[in-house]
Coordinates of C-alpha atoms and ligand atoms in Angstrom, one line a residue:
M1019 CA 15.7 9.2 33.9
I1020 CA 14.4 5.9 32.3
F1021 CA 15.4 2.4 31.4
A1022 CA 13.5 0.9 28.5
I1023 CA 13.0 -2.8 26.8
E1024 CA 13.1 -3.9 23.0
T1025 CA 12.4 -7.8 22.4
S1026 CA 10.4 -7.2 18.7
C1027 CA 11.9 -9.3 17.2
D1028 CA 15.3 -10.6 16.9
E1029 CA 17.1 -8.2 18.9
T1030 CA 17.5 -8.3 22.8
S1031 CA 18.2 -4.2 24.0
C1032 CA 17.9 -1.9 27.3
A1033 CA 19.0 1.7 26.8
V1034 CA 19.1 4.1 29.9
Y1035 CA 18.1 7.7 28.8
D1036 CA 18.4 10.6 31.0
E1037 CA 15.1 12.9 29.6
Q1038 CA 16.5 16.2 31.2
R1039 CA 19.3 16.0 29.6
H1040 CA 18.7 14.6 26.5
Q1041 CA 21.3 12.5 26.6
L1042 CA 20.4 8.4 26.1
L1043 CA 23.6 6.8 28.8
S1044 CA 23.5 4.1 27.1
N1045 CA 21.8 1.9 24.6
I1046 CA 22.6 -1.9 24.5
I1047 CA 21.8 -4.3 22.0
F1048 CA 22.2 -7.9 21.6
S1049 CA 21.8 -9.3 18.5
Q1050 CA 19.9 -13.9 17.6
I1051 CA 21.7 -13.1 13.7
D1052 CA 24.4 -16.2 14.4
L1053 CA 21.2 -17.7 15.6
H1054 CA 18.7 -17.9 12.7
Q1055 CA 21.6 -17.5 9.8
Y1056 CA 21.2 -21.3 9.6
Y1057 CA 17.0 -21.1 9.0
G1058 CA 17.5 -18.3 6.4
G1059 CA 15.0 -16.4 8.5
V1060 CA 13.8 -15.7 12.5
I1061 CA 12.3 -18.7 13.2
P1062 CA 9.3 -17.5 16.6
E1063 CA 10.3 -19.7 19.0
L1064 CA 14.2 -19.9 19.3
A1065 CA 14.0 -16.0 19.2
S1066 CA 11.0 -16.2 21.6
H1067 CA 13.3 -17.9 24.1
A1068 CA 17.2 -16.9 23.5
Q1069 CA 15.2 -13.5 24.1
L1070 CA 14.5 -15.3 27.9
E1071 CA 17.9 -15.8 28.2
K1072 CA 19.1 -12.9 28.1
I1073 CA 17.5 -9.7 29.0
T1074 CA 19.0 -10.2 32.4
S1075 CA 22.6 -9.6 31.1
V1076 CA 22.0 -7.7 28.8
A1077 CA 19.7 -5.2 31.0
Q1078 CA 22.6 -5.4 34.1
E1079 CA 24.7 -4.3 30.7
A1080 CA 22.6 -1.7 29.6
L1081 CA 22.1 -0.2 33.9
S1082 CA 26.7 -0.7 34.3
K1083 CA 27.2 1.2 30.7
A1084 CA 24.7 4.0 32.9
K1085 CA 26.9 4.3 35.6
K1086 CA 22.9 3.8 37.4
T1087 CA 21.1 1.5 39.6
L1088 CA 17.5 0.7 39.1
F1089 CA 16.6 3.4 42.2
D1090 CA 18.2 6.4 39.8
I1091 CA 14.9 4.8 37.2
N1092 CA 12.1 7.2 37.1
T1093 CA 10.2 4.8 34.1
V1094 CA 10.2 1.8 33.2
A1095 CA 9.3 1.9 29.3
V1096 CA 9.7 -1.0 26.8
T1097 CA 8.5 -2.2 23.5
Y1098 CA 4.7 -3.4 23.6
K1099 CA 3.4 -4.1 19.8
P1100 CA 4.2 -4.4 17.3
G1101 CA 6.7 -7.9 16.7
L1102 CA 6.2 -12.3 17.4
P1103 CA 4.1 -12.3 20.3
G1104 CA 6.4 -14.2 22.1
S1105 CA 9.4 -11.7 21.9
L1106 CA 7.2 -9.1 23.1
L1107 CA 5.7 -10.9 26.4
V1108 CA 9.7 -11.3 27.3
G1109 CA 9.9 -7.8 26.5
V1110 CA 6.6 -6.9 28.5
A1111 CA 6.4 -9.1 31.2
F1112 CA 9.8 -8.0 32.4
A1113 CA 9.2 -4.4 32.6
K1114 CA 5.5 -4.8 34.2
A1115 CA 7.8 -7.2 36.7
L1116 CA 11.1 -4.3 37.0
A1117 CA 7.9 -1.1 37.1
W1118 CA 6.1 -3.1 40.1
A1119 CA 8.9 -4.0 42.2
Q1120 CA 10.5 0.0 42.1
Q1121 CA 6.8 0.8 42.1
K1122 CA 7.4 2.8 39.4
P1123 CA 5.1 3.9 36.2
I1124 CA 5.6 2.0 32.7
I1125 CA 5.1 3.6 29.4
G1126 CA 4.4 1.1 26.7
V1127 CA 6.2 2.5 22.9
N1128 CA 4.6 1.0 19.4
H1129 CA 7.5 -0.7 17.6
L1130 CA 6.8 1.9 14.6
E1131 CA 7.0 4.6 16.8
G1132 CA 10.1 4.3 18.0
H1133 CA 12.2 4.1 14.7
V1134 CA 9.9 6.9 12.6
F1135 CA 11.8 8.9 15.9
S1136 CA 15.2 7.0 16.3
A1137 CA 15.8 10.2 13.1
S1138 CA 15.7 12.7 16.5
I1139 CA 17.6 11.5 18.9
E1140 CA 20.5 12.8 17.5
H1141 CA 19.0 15.2 14.4
D1142 CA 16.6 18.6 15.5
I1143 CA 14.4 17.8 12.2
P1144 CA 12.0 20.4 11.6
F1145 CA 8.0 19.3 10.9
P1146 CA 7.6 18.6 9.0
Y1147 CA 8.3 16.0 8.1
L1148 CA 8.3 12.7 5.7
C1149 CA 9.9 10.1 7.4
I1150 CA 10.4 6.5 5.0
T1151 CA 10.4 3.9 7.8
A1152 CA 11.4 0.8 6.3
S1153 CA 12.6 -2.1 8.2
G1154 CA 12.6 -6.0 7.5
G1155 CA 9.6 -6.3 8.9
H1156 CA 8.2 -2.5 8.4
T1157 CA 8.5 -0.4 4.5
S1158 CA 5.7 3.0 5.6
L1159 CA 5.6 7.0 4.8
Y1160 CA 4.6 9.5 7.4
I1161 CA 4.7 12.9 7.3
V1162 CA 4.4 13.7 11.3
H1163 CA 3.8 16.4 12.5
N1164 CA 5.2 16.5 15.7
F1165 CA 6.6 14.2 18.0
G1166 CA 3.9 11.5 18.9
D1167 CA 1.8 12.8 15.7
M1168 CA 1.8 11.3 12.3
Q1169 CA 0.1 10.4 9.3
L1170 CA 0.7 6.9 8.1
I1171 CA 0.1 7.9 4.1
G1172 CA 1.2 4.8 2.6
Q1173 CA 3.1 1.2 3.3
T1174 CA 3.9 -1.7 2.3
I1175 CA 1.0 -4.1 0.3
D1176 CA 2.3 -7.4 1.5
D1177 CA 6.6 -7.6 1.7
A1178 CA 8.8 -5.2 4.1
A1179 CA 11.5 -3.5 2.1
G1180 CA 14.7 -5.5 4.4
E1181 CA 12.3 -8.8 3.3
A1182 CA 12.2 -8.4 0.2
F1183 CA 16.0 -7.8 0.5
D1184 CA 16.4 -11.3 2.2
K1185 CA 14.2 -13.3 0.5
V1186 CA 16.5 -12.2 -2.9
A1187 CA 19.5 -13.1 -1.0
K1188 CA 18.4 -16.5 0.3
L1189 CA 17.4 -16.5 -3.7
I1190 CA 20.7 -16.4 -5.0
G1191 CA 22.4 -18.3 -1.8
L1192 CA 23.3 -15.5 0.6
A1193 CA 23.6 -15.3 4.4
Y1194 CA 20.6 -13.6 5.9
P1195 CA 20.3 -11.2 6.7
G1196 CA 20.7 -10.5 3.4
G1197 CA 20.6 -6.0 3.2
P1198 CA 24.6 -5.8 4.0
I1199 CA 25.5 -8.2 1.3
I1200 CA 22.7 -7.1 -1.2
E1201 CA 25.3 -3.5 -1.2
K1202 CA 28.5 -5.4 -1.0
L1203 CA 27.7 -7.1 -4.0
A1204 CA 26.1 -4.2 -5.3
R1205 CA 29.6 -1.8 -4.4
E1206 CA 31.6 -4.3 -6.5
V1207 CA 29.7 -3.8 -9.7
H1208 CA 29.8 -0.2 -9.4
F1209 CA 25.6 0.2 -8.9
Q1210 CA 24.4 -0.5 -12.6
D1211 CA 21.0 -1.2 -13.3
F1212 CA 21.6 -5.2 -14.9
F1213 CA 18.3 -5.8 -15.0
H1214 CA 15.5 -3.9 -15.0
Y1215 CA 13.4 -4.6 -11.7
P1216 CA 10.1 -4.0 -12.8
R1217 CA 9.3 -0.5 -10.4
S1218 CA 6.0 -1.6 -9.1
M1219 CA 2.7 1.3 -8.0
P1220 CA 4.3 4.3 -9.7
H1221 CA 1.7 6.2 -8.6
S1222 CA 0.3 4.8 -5.3
L1223 CA 2.5 6.1 -1.9
D1224 CA 2.0 2.2 -1.0
F1225 CA 4.7 -0.7 -1.7
S1226 CA 4.9 -3.7 -3.5
F1227 CA 7.7 -5.6 -2.8
S1228 CA 6.4 -9.7 -3.3
G1229 CA 6.8 -8.5 -7.2
L1230 CA 9.6 -7.6 -7.3
K1231 CA 11.2 -10.6 -5.8
T1232 CA 8.4 -12.6 -7.5
A1233 CA 10.1 -10.9 -10.8
V1234 CA 14.5 -11.3 -9.9
L1235 CA 12.8 -14.9 -9.5
Y1236 CA 11.7 -15.9 -13.2
H1237 CA 14.2 -13.8 -14.3
L1238 CA 17.0 -16.5 -12.5
V1239 CA 14.9 -19.4 -13.9
E1240 CA 14.0 -18.0 -17.7
K1241 CA 17.8 -17.6 -18.1
N1242 CA 18.7 -21.1 -15.8
Y1243 CA 20.6 -19.8 -13.2
Y1244 CA 17.5 -21.6 -10.4
D1245 CA 15.2 -24.9 -11.4
L1246 CA 12.0 -23.8 -10.0
A1247 CA 10.4 -27.5 -9.3
T1248 CA 13.8 -28.1 -6.9
K1249 CA 13.9 -24.5 -5.8
K1250 CA 17.3 -25.3 -6.2
L1251 CA 19.5 -22.1 -7.1
L1252 CA 21.4 -23.8 -10.6
P1253 CA 26.0 -23.6 -10.2
S1254 CA 25.1 -21.2 -14.2
C1255 CA 24.6 -18.7 -11.2
S1256 CA 28.2 -18.0 -11.2
Y1257 CA 29.3 -15.3 -8.3
E1258 CA 29.3 -12.0 -11.8
I1259 CA 25.5 -12.9 -12.3
K1260 CA 24.8 -12.3 -8.4
Q1261 CA 26.1 -9.4 -8.8
Q1262 CA 24.0 -8.5 -11.3
V1263 CA 21.9 -9.4 -9.0
A1264 CA 22.4 -8.1 -6.1
S1265 CA 22.9 -4.8 -8.2
S1266 CA 19.8 -4.6 -10.4
L1267 CA 17.4 -5.1 -7.1
L1268 CA 19.6 -2.3 -4.8
V1269 CA 18.8 0.7 -8.0
C1270 CA 15.8 -0.9 -8.3
M1271 CA 14.8 -0.3 -4.6
K1272 CA 16.3 3.5 -5.3
D1273 CA 14.1 3.9 -7.9
I1274 CA 11.2 2.6 -6.2
F1275 CA 12.0 4.9 -2.9
I1276 CA 12.4 8.5 -5.4
Q1277 CA 9.4 7.3 -7.1
K1278 CA 7.3 7.6 -3.9
I1279 CA 9.7 10.8 -2.7
A1280 CA 8.7 12.5 -5.1
L1281 CA 4.9 11.7 -5.2
A1282 CA 4.7 12.2 -1.1
I1283 CA 6.1 16.0 -1.4
K1284 CA 3.7 16.7 -4.8
H1285 CA 0.8 15.6 -2.4
H1286 CA 2.8 16.8 0.5
P1287 CA 4.3 19.9 -0.4
N1288 CA 4.6 21.3 2.9
I1289 CA 7.5 19.1 4.4
Q1290 CA 10.2 21.0 5.8
A1291 CA 12.2 17.2 5.7
I1292 CA 13.0 13.1 4.6
A1293 CA 14.0 11.2 6.7
L1294 CA 15.0 7.8 6.2
V1295 CA 14.7 4.5 9.4
G1296 CA 14.3 1.5 10.3
G1297 CA 17.6 -0.7 9.2
V1298 CA 17.5 -0.7 5.5
A1299 CA 18.6 2.9 6.8
C1300 CA 21.7 0.9 7.4
N1301 CA 22.0 1.0 3.3
K1302 CA 24.9 4.4 2.7
Y1303 CA 23.9 3.5 -1.4
L1304 CA 19.9 4.2 -0.9
K1305 CA 21.4 7.1 1.6
E1306 CA 22.9 9.2 -0.8
H1307 CA 20.4 9.4 -3.4
L1308 CA 17.2 10.0 -0.9
A1309 CA 20.4 12.5 0.8
N1310 CA 20.9 13.9 -3.2
Y1311 CA 16.9 13.8 -3.8
A1312 CA 16.6 15.8 -1.1
H1313 CA 18.7 18.7 -1.3
A1314 CA 18.1 19.3 -5.3
H1315 CA 14.7 19.5 -4.0
Q1316 CA 15.7 22.6 -1.0
L1317 CA 15.2 19.8 2.0
S1318 CA 16.8 18.5 5.1
F1319 CA 17.8 14.4 5.1
F1320 CA 19.0 12.3 7.7
S1321 CA 19.4 9.5 8.8
P1322 CA 20.1 8.2 12.4
S1323 CA 23.8 6.5 12.3
P1324 CA 23.4 2.2 12.0
L1325 CA 23.3 1.3 15.6
L1326 CA 20.1 3.2 16.1
C1327 CA 18.7 2.1 12.6
T1328 CA 18.4 -1.3 13.8
D1329 CA 16.0 -2.6 16.4
N1330 CA 17.5 -0.8 20.0
A1331 CA 16.1 0.0 22.8
G1332 CA 17.5 3.7 22.6
M1333 CA 14.2 4.8 20.4
I1334 CA 12.4 3.4 22.8
A1335 CA 12.8 4.9 25.6
F1336 CA 13.1 8.6 23.2
V1337 CA 9.4 8.5 22.5
A1338 CA 8.8 7.6 26.0
G1339 CA 10.7 10.3 27.1
Y1340 CA 8.1 13.0 25.6
K1341 CA 4.9 10.6 26.4
M1342 CA 6.1 11.5 30.0
K1343 CA 6.4 15.1 28.7
Q1344 CA 2.7 14.3 27.7
G1345 CA 1.8 12.5 30.7
K1346 CA 1.1 9.3 28.3
F1347 CA 1.4 6.6 31.1
S1348 CA 0.5 3.2 30.4
D1349 CA 0.2 0.4 33.1
Q1350 CA -0.5 -3.6 35.1
T1351 CA -2.6 -4.3 32.3
L1352 CA -0.3 -3.1 29.8
D1353 CA -0.6 -6.2 27.2
V1354 CA 0.6 -7.5 23.2
F1355 CA -2.5 -7.7 22.7
D1356 CA -4.4 -4.7 21.3
R1357 CA -8.3 -5.2 23.6
Ligands
KG4_1450 O1 14.7 -2.8 11.7 P1 15.0 -3.9 11.4 O2 17.1 -4.4 12.3 O3 14.4 -4.7 11.4 C1 13.3 -4.7 11.9 O4 12.5 -4.2 12.8 O5 12.9 -5.5 11.1 O6 16.0 -4.3 10.5 C2 16.2 -5.3 9.9 C3 16.8 -5.7 8.1 C4 16.4 -7.1 7.7 O7 15.7 -7.5 7.2 C5 17.8 -5.8 6.8 O8 18.0 -6.5 5.3 C6 17.6 -4.8 6.5 O9 17.2 -4.5 7.9 N1 19.0 -4.1 5.9 C7 19.0 -3.6 5.3 C8 20.3 -2.9 5.4 N2 21.2 -3.8 6.8 C9 20.1 -3.9 7.1 N3 18.7 -3.6 4.0 C10 19.4 -2.6 2.6 N4 20.9 -2.5 3.0 C11 21.8 -3.0 4.4 N5 22.3 -2.1 4.8
ZN1451 ZN1 13.2 -2.7 13.6

């Protein structure tokens, strides 16, 4: 029985996972969205403080939902990187204390490995497969050869995909996080491409999203919807315009993802499937289009259910499950920085 902790950013999450039966018995997630919404993004100092405030009650809830006690736990798993150092420290210190008090082994898990294998909790995905990790902090392409064996073939050179949704949403006065709202507005205008934003770096497996945000900004300025001098949205930017920006952005994102997948398939023709994971994988429009593309190329498509897409300890527990079998344990020197 594995007890897992995830506190890398603005979610406090604990999970209990039965590695023998491959069953996630609980996966409790406390999101700090309400705390950061006012600022339009995550404030690290507030995030770590809220982690400390919540960690004990979330841990207790995870145990009681799983109908287990600390005495049933044989291993403690925790996200140790990458993330906000202050937030990570809360989880790592809590995990080390728990493992020490219970005299149990500890396994440090890389947050990105957690996201990559989040799709394997509910699905048997044939190896090798292409995994697209798209969240607020990361956007990467991996060829996954086996559990714990992944090859990075492309990544963003600046902003992450979720960050692009969040930044454009902020630009046009929408709430944080931007992704779900952008999708809602885009749906209202049937996912039309009004503004044809640039699909950058079509011949590379790397992504660049900061140029896309700038392209949206300059288009808004050009049309007199945004004042660059005061950095303020003008009243002329109506709800209809916001819908059109949202829709054009989402269609552009979809095209960028499909471009990268096409290129990845060309470079790695042996892949058996495609998986989309991370917070952005909550997007139904993206999932539908990527699934259609995969099926048209005789590949299966997988994506985790929404609770496993955003940050959660369930995915950390799953990775710890195979690391345990591989004998890959950490110890009390586990730290949030590589040494
Ligand atoms: O994985 P996650 O919870 O946190 C990170 O590790 O970053 O992802 C959060 C990101 C946010 O940027 C949010 O805007 C995006 O996922 N997101 C979405 C949707 N739901 C969440 N992006 C696009 N469409 C959505 N429906
Ligand atoms: Zn994440």
